[in-house]
PDB file of C-alpha atoms in Angstrom:
ATOM      1  CA  MET A1037     121.928 116.157 149.328  1.00 56.00           C
ATOM      2  CA  GLU A1038     120.821 112.962 147.584  1.00 67.00           C
ATOM      3  CA  GLU A1039     122.756 112.244 144.385  1.00 79.00           C
ATOM      4  CA  LYS A1040     120.690 112.487 141.200  1.00 86.00           C
ATOM      5  CA  LYS A1041     119.586 109.172 139.710  1.00 94.00           C
ATOM      6  CA  TYR A1042     119.993 109.455 135.951  1.00 98.00           C
ATOM      7  CA  ARG A1043     117.886 107.471 133.476  1.00 99.00           C
ATOM      8  CA  VAL A1044     118.595 106.501 129.876  1.00 99.00           C
ATOM      9  CA  LEU A1045     116.092 105.158 127.344  1.00 99.00           C
ATOM     10  CA  SER A1046     117.229 103.561 124.083  1.00 99.00           C
ATOM     11  CA  ILE A1047     114.437 103.123 121.533  1.00 99.00           C
ATOM     12  CA  GLY A1048     114.609 100.853 118.505  1.00 99.00           C
ATOM     13  CA  ALA A1049     112.169  99.328 116.061  1.00 99.00           C
ATOM     14  CA  HIS A1050     113.216  95.750 116.802  1.00 99.00           C
ATOM     15  CA  GLN A1051     114.559  93.790 119.744  1.00 99.00           C
ATOM     16  CA  ASP A1052     118.161  93.650 118.497  1.00 98.00           C
ATOM     17  CA  ASP A1053     118.400  97.375 117.704  1.00 99.00           C
ATOM     18  CA  ALA A1054     118.826  99.325 120.949  1.00 99.00           C
ATOM     19  CA  ASP A1055     121.304  97.058 122.723  1.00 98.00           C
ATOM     20  CA  THR A1056     123.585  96.356 119.770  1.00 98.00           C
ATOM     21  CA  SER A1057     123.590  99.988 118.593  1.00 99.00           C
ATOM     22  CA  SER A1058     124.099 101.702 121.953  1.00 99.00           C
ATOM     23  CA  GLY A1059     125.014  98.835 124.270  1.00 99.00           C
ATOM     24  CA  GLY A1060     128.523 100.033 125.061  1.00 99.00           C
ATOM     25  CA  LEU A1061     127.224 103.384 126.264  1.00 99.00           C
ATOM     26  CA  LEU A1062     124.312 101.747 128.094  1.00 99.00           C
ATOM     27  CA  LYS A1063     126.654  99.415 129.972  1.00 99.00           C
ATOM     28  CA  LYS A1064     128.992 102.285 130.831  1.00 99.00           C
ATOM     29  CA  LEU A1065     126.080 104.310 132.211  1.00 99.00           C
ATOM     30  CA  ALA A1066     124.651 101.319 134.086  1.00 99.00           C
ATOM     31  CA  ASP A1067     128.011 100.855 135.794  1.00 98.00           C
ATOM     32  CA  LYS A1068     127.832 104.523 136.842  1.00 98.00           C
ATOM     33  CA  GLY A1069     124.469 103.941 138.496  1.00 98.00           C
ATOM     34  CA  TRP A1070     122.127 105.054 135.731  1.00 98.00           C
ATOM     35  CA  GLU A1071     118.775 103.301 135.334  1.00 98.00           C
ATOM     36  CA  VAL A1072     118.747 101.673 131.898  1.00 99.00           C
ATOM     37  CA  ARG A1073     115.627 101.047 129.851  1.00 99.00           C
ATOM     38  CA  MET A1074     115.330  99.724 126.302  1.00 99.00           C
ATOM     39  CA  LEU A1075     112.233  99.667 124.124  1.00 99.00           C
ATOM     40  CA  SER A1076     111.347  97.867 120.907  1.00 99.00           C
ATOM     41  CA  LEU A1077     108.391  99.490 119.164  1.00 99.00           C
ATOM     42  CA  THR A1078     107.446  96.319 117.247  1.00 99.00           C
ATOM     43  CA  ASP A1079     106.996  92.695 118.241  1.00 99.00           C
ATOM     44  CA  GLY A1080     109.749  91.464 115.897  1.00 98.00           C
ATOM     45  CA  SER A1081     107.446  88.776 114.536  1.00 98.00           C
ATOM     46  CA  ARG A1082     108.516  88.842 110.864  1.00 96.00           C
ATOM     47  CA  GLY A1083     112.302  88.460 110.979  1.00 92.00           C
ATOM     48  CA  THR A1084     112.542  84.824 109.935  1.00 90.00           C
ATOM     49  CA  PHE A1085     112.428  82.523 106.931  1.00 84.00           C
ATOM     50  CA  ARG A1086     110.796  79.794 109.000  1.00 85.00           C
ATOM     51  CA  GLU A1087     107.086  79.647 108.297  1.00 90.00           C
ATOM     52  CA  GLU A1088     106.470  77.791 111.542  1.00 92.00           C
ATOM     53  CA  LEU A1089     108.056  80.641 113.549  1.00 92.00           C
ATOM     54  CA  ALA A1090     106.645  83.743 111.857  1.00 94.00           C
ATOM     55  CA  GLY A1091     103.990  85.555 113.847  1.00 97.00           C
ATOM     56  CA  PRO A1092     103.091  85.166 117.540  1.00 98.00           C
ATOM     57  CA  CYS A1093     105.603  82.356 118.106  1.00 98.00           C
ATOM     58  CA  LEU A1094     108.564  84.479 117.021  1.00 98.00           C
ATOM     59  CA  ALA A1095     107.188  87.512 118.870  1.00 98.00           C
ATOM     60  CA  GLU A1096     107.266  85.533 122.117  1.00 99.00           C
ATOM     61  CA  ILE A1097     110.789  84.258 121.408  1.00 98.00           C
ATOM     62  CA  ARG A1098     112.046  87.761 120.713  1.00 98.00           C
ATOM     63  CA  LYS A1099     110.437  89.122 123.872  1.00 99.00           C
ATOM     64  CA  LYS A1100     112.332  86.529 125.932  1.00 99.00           C
ATOM     65  CA  GLU A1101     115.570  87.278 124.075  1.00 99.00           C
ATOM     66  CA  ALA A1102     115.131  90.990 124.784  1.00 99.00           C
ATOM     67  CA  ALA A1103     114.518  90.330 128.482  1.00 99.00           C
ATOM     68  CA  ALA A1104     117.742  88.316 128.675  1.00 99.00           C
ATOM     69  CA  SER A1105     119.644  91.152 127.024  1.00 99.00           C
ATOM     70  CA  GLY A1106     118.113  93.764 129.306  1.00 99.00           C
ATOM     71  CA  ALA A1107     119.252  91.817 132.352  1.00 99.00           C
ATOM     72  CA  LEU A1108     122.879  92.215 131.238  1.00 99.00           C
ATOM     73  CA  PHE A1109     122.482  95.967 131.739  1.00 98.00           C
ATOM     74  CA  GLY A1110     120.626  95.622 135.016  1.00 98.00           C
ATOM     75  CA  GLY A1111     117.603  97.141 133.317  1.00 97.00           C
ATOM     76  CA  ARG A1112     114.350  96.466 131.534  1.00 98.00           C
ATOM     77  CA  TYR A1113     113.750  95.735 127.867  1.00 99.00           C
ATOM     78  CA  ASP A1114     110.141  96.394 126.906  1.00 99.00           C
ATOM     79  CA  CYS A1115     108.548  95.226 123.662  1.00 99.00           C
ATOM     80  CA  TRP A1116     105.406  96.703 122.200  1.00 99.00           C
ATOM     81  CA  ASP A1117     102.783  94.585 120.445  1.00 98.00           C
ATOM     82  CA  ILE A1118     102.835  96.439 117.110  1.00 99.00           C
ATOM     83  CA  GLU A1119     103.329  93.968 114.274  1.00 98.00           C
ATOM     84  CA  ASP A1120     106.823  93.881 112.800  1.00 98.00           C
ATOM     85  CA  ALA A1121     107.141  95.640 109.412  1.00 98.00           C
ATOM     86  CA  ARG A1122     103.874  97.532 110.022  1.00 99.00           C
ATOM     87  CA  LEU A1123     104.974 100.362 112.322  1.00 99.00           C
ATOM     88  CA  THR A1124     103.518 103.731 111.313  1.00 99.00           C
ATOM     89  CA  PRO A1125     103.998 107.247 112.760  1.00 99.00           C
ATOM     90  CA  SER A1126     100.314 107.394 113.665  1.00 99.00           C
ATOM     91  CA  LEU A1127      98.711 109.662 116.244  1.00 99.00           C
ATOM     92  CA  GLU A1128      97.917 106.599 118.363  1.00 99.00           C
ATOM     93  CA  ASN A1129     101.551 105.454 118.374  1.00 99.00           C
ATOM     94  CA  ARG A1130     102.828 108.982 118.984  1.00 99.00           C
ATOM     95  CA  GLU A1131     100.644 109.441 122.051  1.00 99.00           C
ATOM     96  CA  ARG A1132     101.556 105.998 123.327  1.00 99.00           C
ATOM     97  CA  LEU A1133     105.224 106.937 123.087  1.00 99.00           C
ATOM     98  CA  ILE A1134     104.654 110.316 124.753  1.00 99.00           C
ATOM     99  CA  ARG A1135     103.048 108.559 127.712  1.00 99.00           C
ATOM    100  CA  TYR A1136     105.788 105.933 127.869  1.00 99.00           C
ATOM    101  CA  ILE A1137     108.617 108.473 127.881  1.00 99.00           C
ATOM    102  CA  ARG A1138     106.859 110.682 130.418  1.00 99.00           C
ATOM    103  CA  GLU A1139     106.329 107.766 132.782  1.00 99.00           C
ATOM    104  CA  PHE A1140     110.010 106.783 132.665  1.00 99.00           C
ATOM    105  CA  ARG A1141     111.314 110.387 132.750  1.00 99.00           C
ATOM    106  CA  PRO A1142     114.675 109.780 131.029  1.00 99.00           C
ATOM    107  CA  ASP A1143     117.541 112.255 131.040  1.00 99.00           C
ATOM    108  CA  LEU A1144     118.823 110.756 127.786  1.00 99.00           C
ATOM    109  CA  VAL A1145     116.949 109.225 124.843  1.00 99.00           C
ATOM    110  CA  ILE A1146     118.793 107.332 122.088  1.00 99.00           C
ATOM    111  CA  THR A1147     117.408 106.119 118.760  1.00 99.00           C
ATOM    112  CA  ASN A1148     118.299 105.796 115.072  1.00 99.00           C
ATOM    113  CA  ARG A1149     118.276 108.610 112.511  1.00 99.00           C
ATOM    114  CA  PRO A1150     115.211 108.994 110.256  1.00 98.00           C
ATOM    115  CA  ASN A1151     117.184 108.277 107.059  1.00 94.00           C
ATOM    116  CA  ASP A1152     117.345 104.479 107.054  1.00 96.00           C
ATOM    117  CA  TYR A1153     116.653 101.513 104.799  1.00 95.00           C
ATOM    118  CA  HIS A1154     113.916  99.943 106.963  1.00 97.00           C
ATOM    119  CA  PRO A1155     110.469 101.575 107.239  1.00 98.00           C
ATOM    120  CA  ASP A1156     110.200 100.486 110.879  1.00 99.00           C
ATOM    121  CA  HIS A1157     113.499 102.241 111.638  1.00 99.00           C
ATOM    122  CA  ARG A1158     112.466 105.396 109.807  1.00 99.00           C
ATOM    123  CA  ASN A1159     109.117 105.484 111.556  1.00 99.00           C
ATOM    124  CA  THR A1160     110.719 104.885 114.950  1.00 99.00           C
ATOM    125  CA  ALA A1161     112.815 108.016 114.442  1.00 99.00           C
ATOM    126  CA  LEU A1162     109.766 109.961 113.262  1.00 99.00           C
ATOM    127  CA  LEU A1163     107.778 108.891 116.310  1.00 99.00           C
ATOM    128  CA  VAL A1164     110.572 110.004 118.639  1.00 99.00           C
ATOM    129  CA  GLN A1165     110.811 113.332 116.791  1.00 98.00           C
ATOM    130  CA  ASP A1166     107.049 113.853 116.835  1.00 98.00           C
ATOM    131  CA  ALA A1167     106.849 113.024 120.535  1.00 99.00           C
ATOM    132  CA  SER A1168     109.833 115.110 121.623  1.00 98.00           C
ATOM    133  CA  TYR A1169     108.398 118.626 121.893  1.00 98.00           C
ATOM    134  CA  LEU A1170     105.008 117.365 123.067  1.00 99.00           C
ATOM    135  CA  LEU A1171     106.606 115.709 126.093  1.00 99.00           C
ATOM    136  CA  THR A1172     106.503 119.126 127.753  1.00 99.00           C
ATOM    137  CA  VAL A1173     103.004 120.220 126.639  1.00 99.00           C
ATOM    138  CA  PRO A1174     100.677 119.821 129.664  1.00 98.00           C
ATOM    139  CA  PHE A1175      97.378 119.309 127.844  1.00 99.00           C
ATOM    140  CA  CYS A1176      98.732 116.859 125.301  1.00 99.00           C
ATOM    141  CA  CYS A1177      98.047 113.443 126.861  1.00 99.00           C
ATOM    142  CA  PRO A1178      97.038 115.171 130.132  1.00 99.00           C
ATOM    143  CA  ASP A1179      96.463 111.837 131.878  1.00 99.00           C
ATOM    144  CA  VAL A1180     100.258 111.557 132.343  1.00 99.00           C
ATOM    145  CA  PRO A1181     102.146 114.522 133.880  1.00 99.00           C
ATOM    146  CA  ASN A1182     104.203 116.405 131.307  1.00 99.00           C
ATOM    147  CA  LEU A1183     107.966 116.652 131.564  1.00 99.00           C
ATOM    148  CA  THR A1184     109.249 119.958 132.929  1.00 98.00           C
ATOM    149  CA  TYR A1185     112.543 119.504 131.086  1.00 98.00           C
ATOM    150  CA  MET A1186     113.647 118.216 127.695  1.00 99.00           C
ATOM    151  CA  PRO A1187     115.826 115.087 127.622  1.00 99.00           C
ATOM    152  CA  VAL A1188     119.067 115.071 125.678  1.00 99.00           C
ATOM    153  CA  MET A1189     118.537 113.014 122.521  1.00 99.00           C
ATOM    154  CA  LEU A1190     121.158 111.142 120.518  1.00 99.00           C
ATOM    155  CA  TYR A1191     121.207 109.157 117.289  1.00 99.00           C
ATOM    156  CA  TRP A1192     123.328 106.038 117.091  1.00 99.00           C
ATOM    157  CA  HIS A1193     125.644 105.454 114.143  1.00 99.00           C
ATOM    158  CA  ASP A1194     124.656 104.683 110.575  1.00 98.00           C
ATOM    159  CA  SER A1195     126.440 104.862 107.221  1.00 98.00           C
ATOM    160  CA  PHE A1196     123.770 106.563 105.129  1.00 98.00           C
ATOM    161  CA  GLN A1197     124.960 109.621 103.220  1.00 97.00           C
ATOM    162  CA  LYS A1198     121.715 111.249 102.089  1.00 95.00           C
ATOM    163  CA  PRO A1199     120.325 113.711 102.912  1.00 95.00           C
ATOM    164  CA  TYR A1200     123.459 114.196 105.030  1.00 96.00           C
ATOM    165  CA  PRO A1201     126.123 111.911 106.537  1.00 98.00           C
ATOM    166  CA  PHE A1202     126.299 110.951 110.194  1.00 99.00           C
ATOM    167  CA  LYS A1203     128.182 113.372 112.459  1.00 98.00           C
ATOM    168  CA  ALA A1204     130.101 111.965 115.441  1.00 99.00           C
ATOM    169  CA  ASP A1205     129.308 114.532 118.145  1.00 99.00           C
ATOM    170  CA  VAL A1206     129.719 112.065 121.012  1.00 99.00           C
ATOM    171  CA  VAL A1207     132.524 109.491 121.134  1.00 99.00           C
ATOM    172  CA  VAL A1208     132.371 106.729 123.747  1.00 99.00           C
ATOM    173  CA  PRO A1209     135.320 104.362 124.268  1.00 99.00           C
ATOM    174  CA  ILE A1210     133.869 100.899 124.909  1.00 99.00           C
ATOM    175  CA  ASP A1211     136.868  98.599 125.242  1.00 99.00           C
ATOM    176  CA  GLY A1212     135.661  97.660 128.726  1.00 99.00           C
ATOM    177  CA  GLN A1213     132.074  97.173 127.571  1.00 99.00           C
ATOM    178  CA  PHE A1214     132.717  95.266 124.344  1.00 99.00           C
ATOM    179  CA  ASP A1215     132.101  91.811 125.832  1.00 99.00           C
ATOM    180  CA  THR A1216     128.722  92.905 127.186  1.00 99.00           C
ATOM    181  CA  VAL A1217     127.638  94.129 123.747  1.00 99.00           C
ATOM    182  CA  VAL A1218     128.569  90.758 122.234  1.00 98.00           C
ATOM    183  CA  LYS A1219     126.718  88.921 125.017  1.00 98.00           C
ATOM    184  CA  ALA A1220     123.682  91.133 124.442  1.00 99.00           C
ATOM    185  CA  ALA A1221     123.712  90.408 120.715  1.00 98.00           C
ATOM    186  CA  SER A1222     124.109  86.702 121.495  1.00 97.00           C
ATOM    187  CA  CYS A1223     120.851  86.811 123.445  1.00 98.00           C
ATOM    188  CA  HIS A1224     119.046  87.423 120.147  1.00 97.00           C
ATOM    189  CA  GLU A1225     119.584  83.887 118.881  1.00 94.00           C
ATOM    190  CA  SER A1226     116.632  83.985 116.496  1.00 93.00           C
ATOM    191  CA  GLN A1227     118.324  86.876 114.686  1.00 92.00           C
ATOM    192  CA  TYR A1228     122.100  86.651 114.900  1.00 90.00           C
ATOM    193  CA  PHE A1229     122.320  82.868 114.805  1.00 87.00           C
ATOM    194  CA  ASP A1230     119.543  82.243 112.317  1.00 84.00           C
ATOM    195  CA  TRP A1231     117.898  85.004 110.269  1.00 81.00           C
ATOM    196  CA  LEU A1232     120.937  87.286 109.878  1.00 76.00           C
ATOM    197  CA  LEU A1233     123.360  84.459 109.109  1.00 64.00           C
ATOM    198  CA  TRP A1234     121.523  82.970 106.166  1.00 63.00           C
ATOM    199  CA  PRO A1235     123.674  83.800 103.122  1.00 56.00           C
ATOM    200  CA  ASP A1236     121.483  85.282 100.412  1.00 57.00           C
ATOM    201  CA  HIS A1237     118.512  84.420 102.648  1.00 55.00           C
ATOM    202  CA  LEU A1238     118.568  80.861 101.353  1.00 55.00           C
ATOM    203  CA  GLU A1239     120.078  78.450 103.859  1.00 57.00           C
ATOM    204  CA  LYS A1240     120.915  78.288 107.533  1.00 61.00           C
ATOM    205  CA  ILE A1241     124.531  78.105 108.708  1.00 65.00           C
ATOM    206  CA  ASP A1242     124.411  75.318 111.265  1.00 72.00           C
ATOM    207  CA  TRP A1243     127.441  76.135 113.424  1.00 77.00           C
ATOM    208  CA  PRO A1244     128.006  75.255 117.091  1.00 86.00           C
ATOM    209  CA  ARG A1245     126.986  78.137 119.355  1.00 87.00           C
ATOM    210  CA  GLU A1246     130.603  78.736 120.443  1.00 92.00           C
ATOM    211  CA  LYS A1247     131.633  79.322 116.839  1.00 89.00           C
ATOM    212  CA  GLN A1248     128.645  81.565 116.216  1.00 88.00           C
ATOM    213  CA  VAL A1249     129.461  83.718 119.268  1.00 94.00           C
ATOM    214  CA  ALA A1250     133.115  83.923 118.216  1.00 95.00           C
ATOM    215  CA  ASP A1251     132.066  84.971 114.714  1.00 91.00           C
ATOM    216  CA  LEU A1252     129.721  87.569 116.193  1.00 94.00           C
ATOM    217  CA  ALA A1253     132.506  88.974 118.382  1.00 98.00           C
ATOM    218  CA  GLU A1254     134.766  89.225 115.343  1.00 97.00           C
ATOM    219  CA  ARG A1255     132.116  91.082 113.347  1.00 95.00           C
ATOM    220  CA  PHE A1256     131.369  93.522 116.160  1.00 98.00           C
ATOM    221  CA  GLY A1257     135.086  94.010 116.712  1.00 99.00           C
ATOM    222  CA  ARG A1258     135.533  94.977 113.071  1.00 98.00           C
ATOM    223  CA  MET A1259     132.602  97.374 113.276  1.00 98.00           C
ATOM    224  CA  PHE A1260     133.766  99.195 116.420  1.00 99.00           C
ATOM    225  CA  SER A1261     137.344  99.290 115.110  1.00 99.00           C
ATOM    226  CA  ARG A1262     136.045 100.861 111.911  1.00 99.00           C
ATOM    227  CA  TYR A1263     134.300 103.553 113.937  1.00 99.00           C
ATOM    228  CA  ARG A1264     137.586 104.139 115.760  1.00 99.00           C
ATOM    229  CA  SER A1265     139.501 104.643 112.510  1.00 99.00           C
ATOM    230  CA  THR A1266     136.771 106.565 110.679  1.00 99.00           C
ATOM    231  CA  TYR A1267     136.458 109.060 113.526  1.00 99.00           C
ATOM    232  CA  ALA A1268     140.113 109.080 114.544  1.00 99.00           C
ATOM    233  CA  ALA A1269     140.243 112.885 114.497  1.00 98.00           C
ATOM    234  CA  GLU A1270     137.296 113.139 116.883  1.00 98.00           C
ATOM    235  CA  VAL A1271     138.799 110.510 119.196  1.00 99.00           C
ATOM    236  CA  LEU A1272     142.109 112.379 119.286  1.00 98.00           C
ATOM    237  CA  GLU A1273     140.419 115.728 119.888  1.00 98.00           C
ATOM    238  CA  LYS A1274     138.403 114.395 122.810  1.00 98.00           C
ATOM    239  CA  PHE A1275     140.920 112.083 124.467  1.00 98.00           C
ATOM    240  CA  GLY A1276     144.358 113.388 123.524  1.00 98.00           C
ATOM    241  CA  GLU A1277     147.174 111.047 124.524  1.00 97.00           C
ATOM    242  CA  GLU A1278     144.655 108.520 125.856  1.00 97.00           C
ATOM    243  CA  ALA A1279     143.396 108.007 122.297  1.00 98.00           C
ATOM    244  CA  GLU A1280     146.332 105.739 121.493  1.00 97.00           C
ATOM    245  CA  SER A1281     145.078 103.085 123.909  1.00 98.00           C
ATOM    246  CA  ILE A1282     141.453 103.141 122.687  1.00 99.00           C
ATOM    247  CA  LYS A1283     140.539 100.220 120.428  1.00 99.00           C
ATOM    248  CA  TYR A1284     136.744 100.336 120.182  1.00 99.00           C
ATOM    249  CA  VAL A1285     134.285 103.238 120.200  1.00 99.00           C
ATOM    250  CA  GLU A1286     130.598 103.890 119.782  1.00 99.00           C
ATOM    251  CA  VAL A1287     129.658 107.222 118.239  1.00 99.00           C
ATOM    252  CA  PHE A1288     126.481 109.276 118.443  1.00 99.00           C
ATOM    253  CA  GLU A1289     125.026 112.337 116.778  1.00 99.00           C
ATOM    254  CA  ILE A1290     123.234 114.956 118.876  1.00 99.00           C
ATOM    255  CA  CYS A1291     119.576 115.242 117.861  1.00 98.00           C
ATOM    256  CA  GLU A1292     118.482 118.857 117.650  1.00 97.00           C
ATOM    257  CA  TYR A1293     114.987 118.011 118.906  1.00 97.00           C
ATOM    258  CA  GLY A1294     116.333 117.306 122.387  1.00 98.00           C
ATOM    259  CA  GLU A1295     118.094 119.459 124.962  1.00 98.00           C
ATOM    260  CA  GLU A1296     121.550 120.664 123.962  1.00 98.00           C
ATOM    261  CA  PRO A1297     123.868 118.662 126.238  1.00 98.00           C
ATOM    262  CA  SER A1298     126.190 120.598 128.509  1.00 98.00           C
ATOM    263  CA  ALA A1299     129.916 119.910 128.650  1.00 98.00           C
ATOM    264  CA  ASP A1300     129.400 118.245 132.036  1.00 97.00           C
ATOM    265  CA  PHE A1301     126.667 115.993 130.641  1.00 98.00           C
ATOM    266  CA  LEU A1302     128.825 114.974 127.684  1.00 98.00           C
ATOM    267  CA  GLU A1303     131.604 114.095 130.094  1.00 97.00           C
ATOM    268  CA  LEU A1304     129.193 111.768 131.916  1.00 97.00           C
ATOM    269  CA  LEU A1305     128.692 109.917 128.634  1.00 98.00           C
ATOM    270  CA  GLU A1306     132.201 109.871 127.197  1.00 98.00           C
ATOM    271  CA  LYS A1307     134.475 109.364 130.192  1.00 93.00           C
TER     272      LYS A1307
END
């Protein structure tokens, strides 16, 4: 019998969302033979203070950066043409997403929670929620065959407390995947080495690339170490004596709009 080919789809609002928020898990699954796909719902054209870059020029740059990141996972990174900062949970966007997910047929979908500071992030989560049930409805978008199953859906980590705090249902050790996450983030030069490094959004830090990458690795290391300490009880419960050797983790919350993952499926993700 032919072994099942699993597929994972990570959906973010912007090009540096999916890979830096779920990249450790994506790399782990890619190494297990899963087909990896990432999707940015906007063109990323507004994330700059450079007037000469904003708009189509930056959108093209970010598309190339996303493609370079996707290659690190042996997968594809698609970018939609919706203008950055103008994503809405419209019927048109919902049906576009339904068709996209149906065509890829993922076993696992990952995105951010709907409680978030950025309207594009919030609306990404709403679009995934609104599309989820309709994936299986035959005469909704009948031009693309409906799914006959419901994918498992996960939310990546955030620190927002209202209306309720993040719950670490899935814990993924990523010590072996950490370098790939940093490399993926480093692909997004227009963001991590420009826009996101401007203190108070006023001036550019003009460091050599080697120093910028090292600084990025340090920041990601602190973040994943913080997850490890914050969710120490969950790590210990899931990994027992092995927990002592785990330095970095990614954590995910199970989204109730997707299929409830079985114990065997969770083991595919966490081990």
